[in-house]
Short mmCIF file of C-alpha atoms in Angstrom, two decimals:
data_model
loop_
_atom_site.label_atom_id
_atom_site.label_comp_id
_atom_site.label_asym_id
_atom_site.label_seq_id
_atom_site.Cartn_x
_atom_site.Cartn_y
_atom_site.Cartn_z
CA MET A 866 -9.49 3.25 9.85
CA GLY A 867 -8.45 0.53 7.76
CA ALA A 868 -6.33 -2.22 7.44
CA LEU A 869 -3.29 -0.34 7.82
CA SER A 870 -4.26 1.28 11.29
CA GLY A 871 -2.00 1.01 13.92
CA ARG A 872 1.05 0.27 11.66
CA GLY A 873 4.36 2.22 11.46
CA ALA A 874 5.77 3.46 7.70
CA VAL A 875 8.80 5.43 6.78
CA VAL A 876 8.81 7.30 3.94
CA THR A 877 11.65 9.44 2.39
CA GLY A 878 11.09 12.27 -0.20
CA ALA A 879 8.31 13.08 2.41
CA SER A 880 8.59 17.07 2.19
CA SER A 881 6.55 17.25 -1.21
CA GLY A 882 5.34 15.76 -4.05
CA VAL A 883 4.37 12.30 -4.19
CA GLY A 884 6.19 11.47 -0.99
CA ARG A 885 4.04 14.02 0.86
CA ALA A 886 1.07 12.70 -0.52
CA ILE A 887 1.78 9.04 0.50
CA SER A 888 2.70 10.17 3.92
CA VAL A 889 -0.72 12.18 4.43
CA ALA A 890 -2.81 9.19 2.86
CA LEU A 891 -1.00 6.63 5.24
CA ALA A 892 -1.58 9.01 8.48
CA ALA A 893 -5.47 9.06 7.26
CA GLN A 894 -5.58 5.55 7.66
CA GLY A 895 -4.25 5.09 10.88
CA VAL A 896 -0.48 4.84 10.32
CA THR A 897 2.10 6.69 12.37
CA VAL A 898 4.54 8.07 9.47
CA LEU A 899 8.39 9.10 9.87
CA LEU A 900 8.69 11.73 7.29
CA VAL A 901 12.23 11.85 5.89
CA ALA A 902 13.71 14.85 3.86
CA ARG A 903 16.42 17.52 3.62
CA ASP A 904 14.04 20.48 3.64
CA PRO A 905 13.23 21.40 7.38
CA ALA A 906 10.42 23.79 6.60
CA ARG A 907 8.71 21.86 4.31
CA LEU A 908 9.22 18.70 6.29
CA GLU A 909 7.39 20.16 9.21
CA ALA A 910 4.57 21.28 7.21
CA ALA A 911 4.07 17.87 5.92
CA ALA A 912 4.27 16.55 9.25
CA ALA A 913 1.78 18.91 10.30
CA ALA A 914 -0.45 17.66 7.62
CA CYS A 915 -0.20 14.37 8.94
CA GLU A 916 -1.01 15.23 12.31
CA SER A 917 -4.00 16.89 11.08
CA THR A 918 -5.68 13.69 10.04
CA GLY A 919 -5.62 12.78 13.62
CA SER A 920 -2.54 10.32 13.20
CA GLY A 921 0.95 10.86 13.88
CA GLY A 922 3.63 12.54 11.81
CA VAL A 923 7.00 12.46 13.06
CA SER A 924 9.71 14.41 11.13
CA HIS A 925 13.29 13.75 10.23
CA GLN A 926 15.69 15.67 8.48
CA ALA A 927 18.18 13.80 6.80
CA GLU A 928 20.75 13.55 3.83
CA LEU A 929 20.49 9.86 2.91
CA THR A 930 23.59 10.12 0.73
CA GLU A 931 25.54 10.07 3.75
CA ASP A 932 25.88 6.45 5.43
CA ALA A 933 25.85 8.07 9.18
CA ALA A 934 22.33 9.49 8.20
CA VAL A 935 21.06 6.26 7.12
CA SER A 936 22.29 4.54 10.26
CA ALA A 937 20.78 7.32 12.53
CA LEU A 938 17.31 6.65 10.45
CA ALA A 939 17.49 3.11 10.96
CA GLU A 940 18.36 3.48 14.77
CA ARG A 941 15.67 6.17 15.38
CA ALA A 942 12.90 4.43 13.40
CA PRO A 943 11.66 1.57 15.74
CA GLN A 944 11.93 4.19 18.48
CA VAL A 945 9.02 6.49 17.41
CA LEU A 946 6.91 4.10 15.27
CA PRO A 947 4.98 1.20 16.37
CA GLY A 948 7.09 -0.94 14.04
CA VAL A 949 8.54 -0.39 10.49
CA ASP A 950 5.50 -2.08 8.52
CA VAL A 951 5.98 -0.10 5.52
CA LEU A 952 8.87 1.77 3.71
CA VAL A 953 8.40 3.87 0.66
CA HIS A 954 11.44 5.23 -0.88
CA ALA A 955 9.99 8.47 -2.38
CA ALA A 956 13.20 10.67 -2.63
CA ALA A 957 14.28 11.34 -6.28
CA ALA A 958 17.02 13.26 -8.28
CA ILE A 959 16.79 13.95 -12.17
CA GLU A 960 19.26 15.62 -14.61
CA ILE A 961 18.03 15.69 -18.30
CA ASP A 962 21.06 16.06 -20.94
CA PRO A 963 22.26 14.03 -24.25
CA LEU A 964 25.04 11.60 -23.29
CA GLU A 965 27.43 13.68 -25.21
CA ARG A 966 27.43 16.62 -22.88
CA ALA A 967 26.03 15.16 -19.59
CA ALA A 968 28.07 15.73 -16.54
CA LEU A 969 29.53 12.30 -14.64
CA ALA A 970 28.87 14.39 -11.33
CA ASP A 971 25.08 14.27 -12.29
CA LEU A 972 25.41 10.53 -12.97
CA ASP A 973 26.94 10.28 -9.83
CA LEU A 974 24.40 12.25 -7.79
CA GLN A 975 21.47 10.68 -9.24
CA TYR A 976 23.25 6.61 -8.41
CA ALA A 977 23.71 8.13 -5.07
CA ILE A 978 19.96 9.09 -4.35
CA ASN A 979 18.12 6.93 -6.74
CA VAL A 980 19.82 3.90 -6.12
CA ARG A 981 22.33 3.77 -3.46
CA ALA A 982 20.13 5.85 -0.86
CA PRO A 983 17.31 3.10 -0.84
CA TYR A 984 19.59 0.30 -1.16
CA ALA A 985 21.28 1.14 2.18
CA LEU A 986 17.94 2.14 3.93
CA THR A 987 16.50 -0.76 2.92
CA GLN A 988 19.37 -3.08 4.12
CA ALA A 989 19.39 -1.05 7.39
CA LEU A 990 15.65 -1.67 8.26
CA LEU A 991 15.42 -4.87 6.60
CA PRO A 992 15.79 -6.91 10.04
CA GLU A 993 12.55 -4.87 11.48
CA ILE A 994 10.56 -5.31 8.34
CA ARG A 995 11.15 -8.90 7.97
CA GLY A 996 10.55 -9.60 11.39
CA ARG A 997 6.88 -7.72 10.96
CA GLY A 998 5.95 -9.22 7.67
CA GLY A 999 6.36 -5.47 6.36
CA GLN A 1000 6.02 -3.94 2.93
CA VAL A 1001 8.72 -1.98 0.65
CA VAL A 1002 7.86 0.21 -1.83
CA PHE A 1003 10.04 1.84 -4.52
CA VAL A 1004 8.53 4.66 -6.36
CA ASN A 1005 9.98 4.45 -9.95
CA SER A 1006 9.45 6.05 -13.16
CA THR A 1007 8.23 4.99 -16.68
CA ALA A 1008 11.91 5.66 -17.48
CA GLY A 1009 12.78 2.62 -15.79
CA ARG A 1010 11.00 0.41 -17.99
CA SER A 1011 12.06 2.64 -21.29
CA ALA A 1012 14.72 5.25 -21.82
CA GLY A 1013 14.13 8.55 -23.81
CA ALA A 1014 16.43 10.75 -25.50
CA GLY A 1015 18.52 12.87 -22.99
CA SER A 1016 17.50 10.74 -20.03
CA GLY A 1017 20.23 7.94 -20.11
CA GLN A 1018 21.65 8.90 -16.79
CA TYR A 1019 18.05 8.91 -14.91
CA ALA A 1020 16.79 6.16 -16.74
CA ALA A 1021 19.73 3.93 -15.86
CA THR A 1022 19.43 4.60 -12.23
CA LYS A 1023 15.58 3.69 -12.37
CA HIS A 1024 16.44 0.57 -14.22
CA ALA A 1025 18.88 -0.50 -11.57
CA LEU A 1026 16.35 0.49 -9.07
CA VAL A 1027 13.96 -2.36 -10.49
CA ALA A 1028 16.66 -5.01 -10.24
CA VAL A 1029 17.08 -3.92 -6.52
CA ALA A 1030 13.21 -4.50 -6.15
CA ASP A 1031 12.86 -7.61 -7.96
CA SER A 1032 16.13 -9.19 -6.50
CA LEU A 1033 14.60 -8.06 -2.87
CA ARG A 1034 11.44 -9.50 -3.74
CA GLY A 1035 13.05 -12.96 -4.38
CA GLU A 1036 14.87 -12.83 -1.04
CA VAL A 1037 12.10 -12.01 1.27
CA ASN A 1038 8.77 -13.18 -0.20
CA ALA A 1039 8.99 -16.35 1.86
CA ASP A 1040 9.09 -14.28 4.88
CA GLY A 1041 5.78 -12.60 4.20
CA VAL A 1042 7.40 -9.28 2.77
CA ARG A 1043 5.74 -7.68 0.02
CA VAL A 1044 7.91 -5.73 -2.51
CA LEU A 1045 6.13 -3.02 -5.26
CA SER A 1046 7.63 -0.93 -7.65
CA LEU A 1047 5.50 1.99 -8.75
CA PHE A 1048 6.18 3.03 -12.35
CA LEU A 1049 4.92 6.96 -12.79
CA GLY A 1050 4.54 8.78 -15.75
CA ARG A 1051 4.38 12.31 -15.37
CA THR A 1052 3.12 13.62 -12.05
CA ALA A 1053 2.38 17.05 -10.96
CA THR A 1054 5.19 17.73 -8.44
CA PRO A 1055 7.95 20.50 -7.92
CA MET A 1056 10.53 18.23 -9.59
CA GLN A 1057 8.28 17.89 -12.77
CA ALA A 1058 7.74 21.69 -12.69
CA ALA A 1059 11.52 21.96 -12.62
CA LEU A 1060 12.02 19.37 -15.57
CA HIS A 1061 9.48 21.30 -17.60
CA GLU A 1062 11.25 24.67 -17.48
CA ALA A 1063 14.66 22.92 -18.29
CA GLU A 1064 12.84 21.48 -21.23
CA GLY A 1065 11.19 24.59 -22.11
CA ARG A 1066 7.93 23.16 -22.05
CA GLU A 1067 4.64 24.77 -20.53
CA TYR A 1068 3.78 23.30 -17.31
CA ASP A 1069 -0.02 22.64 -17.04
CA PRO A 1070 -0.08 20.44 -13.90
CA GLU A 1071 -4.07 19.85 -14.60
CA ARG A 1072 -3.09 17.51 -17.42
CA LEU A 1073 -0.77 15.44 -15.15
CA ILE A 1074 -1.02 12.70 -12.65
CA GLN A 1075 -2.06 14.13 -9.46
CA PRO A 1076 0.11 13.04 -6.50
CA GLU A 1077 -3.24 12.32 -4.39
CA ASP A 1078 -3.75 9.68 -7.27
CA VAL A 1079 -0.67 7.82 -6.55
CA ALA A 1080 -1.23 7.89 -2.83
CA GLN A 1081 -4.92 6.35 -3.48
CA ALA A 1082 -3.58 3.76 -5.68
CA LEU A 1083 -0.65 2.74 -3.31
CA VAL A 1084 -2.89 2.72 -0.31
CA SER A 1085 -5.17 0.32 -1.88
CA MET A 1086 -1.92 -1.88 -2.73
CA LEU A 1087 -0.90 -1.82 0.81
CA ALA A 1088 -4.26 -3.02 2.34
CA LEU A 1089 -4.57 -5.75 -0.12
CA PRO A 1090 -5.11 -9.25 2.18
CA ARG A 1091 -2.09 -11.39 2.38
CA THR A 1092 -3.45 -13.88 -0.34
CA ALA A 1093 -2.29 -11.24 -3.02
CA GLU A 1094 1.00 -9.39 -3.99
CA VAL A 1095 1.20 -6.32 -6.53
CA THR A 1096 4.68 -6.54 -7.83
CA ASP A 1097 4.40 -3.89 -10.23
CA LEU A 1098 2.19 -1.01 -10.66
CA ALA A 1099 2.22 1.35 -13.84
CA MET A 1100 0.52 4.81 -13.98
CA ARG A 1101 0.49 7.33 -16.48
CA PRO A 1102 -1.36 10.61 -17.21
CA MET A 1103 -5.09 10.06 -18.41
CA ARG A 1104 -4.50 12.71 -21.26
CA LYS A 1105 -1.21 13.30 -23.19
CA PRO A 1106 0.69 16.26 -21.50
#
């Protein structure tokens, strides 16, 4: 067990992909993790994987686009965790289409999941996080730095998430709270597999970033001494997909 042992963490999007890998990696470091997602079966499996490391994994099914669900989660987290020392926003949605035909309903959904939900949850948990000198992690995308053709809606939400993270950092650093944005290239997740299918591309997960790579990097950042802060971390596949 390392520097994070005995802490508590809330991880959204925890039932699969990057969120699950981060949850398991934190549990392996002695962190009690509150795993948040929508799919109950996958959520329970992820919580069991956390438990198998020897640390606690508590599942919490929620639809974080609903304000009542955010409030319920914020109320429960301090009750089942030693404290909210780490908040990881890994839940995300993506739709790819040219602006000419992209549905406005898709834009609304991506905004709700990619921007409003993490904003609302951070706001709800911030008193607890600030009181413990905690850390907030926004799992972003390379699209949050540069938008490609057809990704205007998704990239816009990820650019907005950068603004949320950067502004928050300026507000809470003085209280000892660290804020990190993770900019990920194509990563081997179910969402990426669906995206490849939509693009008509062959999906070869071995050529992509592995979720465990992201989790390993993040744990290292979270465990840094409080004399340093990593504000932005960009990762991409070693080989071009």
